[in-house]
Amino acid sequence: MKSIRLLAFACAASAHVPYSQYVLTPKSRTLRPASVYSINGTVQDAQSLVGGNANAVFVGQSAVTYDFGKNVGGLVSFNVSEVTTSGAYIGISFTESSIWINPEGCDATADAGIDAALWWQVSSGSSYTAQKQFQRGGFRYLNVYHNTTGNVTLSDLTVYYTAIPHYSEEQLAQGIQTGYFHCEDEQINRIWYAGAYTNELCTIDPTTGNSLIYLGVVNSSSVVTTPLPWYSNTTISNGSAVLVDGAKRDRLVWPGDILISQPGIFVSSYDMEMLRDSLDSLLVLQNASGALPYAGRPFGNETYLRQNWNTFKSALNFSLSFIDDSGMANVTTPADWLRFGMGGHNIEANAILYFVLNLGTNLANLLGDASMFVQSWPALAEGIKSAANNQLWDPKLNLYRDNDTQPLTDLHPQDGNAWAIISNLTLNSERARNISEALQARWGPYGAPAPEAGETVSPFVSGFELQAHYRAGRPAAAVNLTKLMWGFMLDDPRMTNSTFIEGYSTNGDLHYAPYANDPRISHAHGWATGPTSTLTFYGAGLQVTSAAGKTWLIEPQLGGLSNIEAGFQTNLGSFSTQTTALQGGGLNVTFSTPRNTSGTLRLTYSGTLASLTVTNLEAGSSMTSQKMAKRQMQSDEAGTKVVTLSDLPGGNYTVVLRTVD
Ligand SMILES: *[C@@H]1O[C@H](CO)[C@@H](O)[C@H](O)[C@H]1NC(C)=O
Ligand SMILES: *[C@@H]1O[C@H](CO)[C@@H](O)[C@H](O)[C@H]1NC(C)=O
Ligand SMILES: *[C@@H]1O[C@H](CO)[C@@H](O)[C@H](O)[C@H]1NC(C)=O
Ligand SMILES: *[C@@H]1O[C@H](CO)[C@@H](O)[C@H](O)[C@H]1NC(C)=O
Ligand SMILES: *[C@@H]1O[C@H](CO)[C@@H](O)[C@H](O)[C@H]1NC(C)=O
Ligand SMILES: *[C@@H]1O[C@H](CO)[C@@H](O)[C@H](O)[C@H]1NC(C)=O
Ligand SMILES: *[C@@H]1O[C@H](CO)[C@@H](O)[C@H](O)[C@H]1NC(C)=O
Ligand SMILES: *[C@@H]1O[C@H](CO)[C@@H](O)[C@H](O)[C@H]1NC(C)=O
Ligand SMILES: *[C@@H]1O[C@H](CO)[C@@H](O)[C@H](O)[C@H]1NC(C)=O
Ligand SMILES: *[C@@H]1O[C@H](CO)[C@@H](O)[C@H](O)[C@H]1NC(C)=O
Ligand SMILES: *[C@@H]1O[C@H](CO)[C@@H](O)[C@H](O)[C@H]1NC(C)=O
Ligand SMILES: *[C@@H]1O[C@H](CO)[C@@H](O)[C@H](O)[C@H]1NC(C)=O
């Protein structure tokens, strides 16, 4: 408990950030319904349970659906002051989407059927609270049923909010977020904060993980006629909190999901101890072959990296054992993100392997590991890149094919093409641009398709597509896809207006091709929160390039927006940027980075550079274009003009770049 309190104060001290009006995190753990959604039968004063603790009278068989206004998670409680007929029952059920509100029970966590309601036999003058294993991690709608004759008078219907369990009530009251984002587009602002909130709902008490009771027992082909019991009481990691894939389900640590949710948490609440406990729960699973369920970016901490370096190397050794004489890895295990056809010389797997080899080389340099094994990595990476560009590139569509299995497939996956850009496996930057354009040309009315998973729109893989558009120098495509998909996921009335869904169909149905049971789909999935980190890292252009931001890159890309602000904190201090498009052409960038750090400013522009002024507000110095000539490098990459200033010491800067057409 003591260490939790200490952490609590360390975070609380730094929690004053602007734009807190967008934050969805509750200010208190005790939640009450926001409104009455519907009433079935006769319930007097149903409204009195909204925001207060007056009485509602359930007259005979009746029910009320309450709306919390946003997705929440926790343990339900209520008081019963009067029961007119003995043997009365009150039931409670939960749904994330309004379309699964049901007189029989909840939405689903299993492959078939729906989850049972919780039932209590009630008597006058008593209080009821769900047992710990019946905490429901995600729901916006809560149904209260009375299924007996006579009247039941109920009050004080509350939910004890159980997400982010390692923050104190005081911290919630003050605000737990250490990062912020703002631009002139209100929908994009709400998307950023909904992503942050989704990841919070996915941060749970590690003793309340999925119990997986129906795995392999109830599947979509089983006929399930009665609602199924459910509970969450498996311990899935050490520590006081853990990051799982989804709030309702699976409530398990999945490595792929963390690739999106971890950077989202980094930019919004910097909850790094929790992330370390989550990663550790994967690292301890490494088996003798080196196979590991994780590979990712080390945002935090060189000590931690050093401790786990051998684990990383033996995992990479395992992956490299799949490279054959084609130069590419031949994938023989189908498990991925539930996409189909995951085998052979698959472009996604090879792009990720290429990425990890280059990342590994950088990390080895950082740690001073010059072993033979490490030295073999650049050539292996080059081999993957050249084979993928020779064997998998389809010049007719400007996309990579899924694999080179004969006869050649017509499937050009979203995952592999996005990852080819992210990993810089593309032959050149022109090819990256072409892929970005080809991916955009496929967008439908509800978003970017992932044909490798059927008729699916994947908010997970589309999170990588957002990064790809930014990296290809097409930020407007990233901004437009953010609004098209995440705007839909936020504002469609079937959604929660607060958290992001796991997957849906290209026709906008809330059906996810890998599942037969639609009520099972999670509406709060960390892997769907891509915009939160991409808007900060690429839109605001605020990136850390080594542990905790000892070095940084400032590279804003407005993408059609006229103003973007963002900030976050690490244990080195505060980082922030504010970028405004100048009338007449150019950018005004102010940024702040901590003392004892250093970094690079990189600005892309069109037209002709008219002037560049860099003011370091502490040093009181102002440099004009000529004086900076020595530190400045201008280049022209595929028609994009770039100014780069490197080796800038941490500090407060204003940079004004003016252009003329
Ligand atoms: C209303 O309640 C009755 C009896 O409990 C049930 O049969 C019916 O399906 C319910 N209707 C709705 C819309 O929930
Ligand atoms: C009400 O629900 C409880 C719990 O499921 C059940 O035991 C009871 O038989 C039901 N009563 C009626 C009248 O349906
Ligand atoms: C239940 O409440 C209704 C409406 O207030 C009332 O008419 C009825 O008499 C009550 N029944 C009992 C058993 O108290
Ligand atoms: C989890 O809860 C279920 C249902 O109450 C119970 O049967 C089971 O023993 C619990 N498991 C653990 C590990 O507590
Ligand atoms: C870095 O990681 C180490 C080992 O896991 C831990 O003891 C230390 O507290 C971490 N440092 C920071 C600044 O988080
Ligand atoms: C190659 O890709 C296609 C399309 O995704 C897929 O049907 C096929 O199974 C893949 N080949 C292997 C060996 O997985
Ligand atoms: C990949 O490996 C499998 C299993 O060893 C083998 O059957 C298959 O032919 C290989 N695929 C390629 C493209 O070499
Ligand atoms: C991507 O690879 C090219 C070589 O193909 C290299 O010139 C470029 O610097 C790389 N870009 C990044 C961001 O690593
Ligand atoms: C993005 O959307 C804006 C507004 O609809 C449009 O003007 C612009 O051309 C789009 N750009 C791209 C790259 O999609
Ligand atoms: C969605 O939530 C926002 C607050 O984040 C609120 O302003 C808006 O009214 C809500 N929209 C609907 C349709 O409830
Ligand atoms: C640039 O932005 C800063 C901060 O908003 C402001 O103080 C300054 O006046 C701006 N400069 C120009 C030339 O717009
Ligand atoms: C930047 O400005 C802030 C606020 O004025 C100040 O607290 C901070 O020390 C400055 N940073 C540096 C590195 O000088």
XYZ file of N, CA and C and ligand atoms in Angstrom, residues 61 87-91 117-121 146-149, ligand 2:
59
model
N -43.772 -6.906 -12.434
C -42.678 -7.177 -13.377
C -42.368 -5.909 -14.155
N -40.005 -12.831 -1.244
C -39.522 -13.635 -2.378
C -39.302 -12.822 -3.638
N -39.138 -11.496 -3.468
C -38.921 -10.647 -4.649
C -37.465 -10.742 -5.122
N -37.266 -10.603 -6.423
C -35.924 -10.627 -7.011
C -35.649 -9.355 -7.800
N -34.403 -8.882 -7.669
C -33.909 -7.797 -8.529
C -32.727 -8.348 -9.315
N -32.733 -8.097 -10.606
C -31.619 -8.515 -11.474
C -30.952 -7.297 -12.093
N -27.670 -12.216 -16.290
C -27.829 -11.098 -15.356
C -27.378 -11.564 -13.967
N -27.074 -10.594 -13.095
C -26.809 -10.908 -11.682
C -28.147 -10.768 -10.958
N -28.474 -11.727 -10.090
C -29.775 -11.693 -9.415
C -29.609 -11.709 -7.901
N -30.461 -10.973 -7.231
C -30.500 -10.985 -5.764
C -31.938 -11.184 -5.315
N -32.132 -12.063 -4.334
C -33.430 -12.100 -3.659
C -33.376 -10.984 -2.612
N -37.091 -6.262 -12.285
C -37.845 -6.845 -11.168
C -38.757 -7.884 -11.807
N -38.627 -9.154 -11.403
C -39.353 -10.195 -12.144
C -40.479 -10.828 -11.325
N -40.836 -10.211 -10.188
C -41.836 -10.845 -9.313
C -43.052 -9.921 -9.128
N -44.083 -10.423 -8.474
C -45.247 -9.583 -8.200
C -44.946 -8.689 -6.993
C -36.828 -14.250 -10.879
O -35.440 -14.484 -11.131
C -34.843 -15.366 -10.199
C -33.348 -15.412 -10.492
O -33.131 -15.818 -11.815
C -35.510 -16.728 -10.283
O -34.943 -17.593 -9.309
C -36.994 -16.571 -10.050
O -37.628 -17.794 -10.259
C -37.587 -15.537 -10.983
N -38.974 -15.320 -10.616
C -39.933 -15.269 -11.523
C -41.311 -15.080 -11.017
O -39.683 -15.373 -12.719
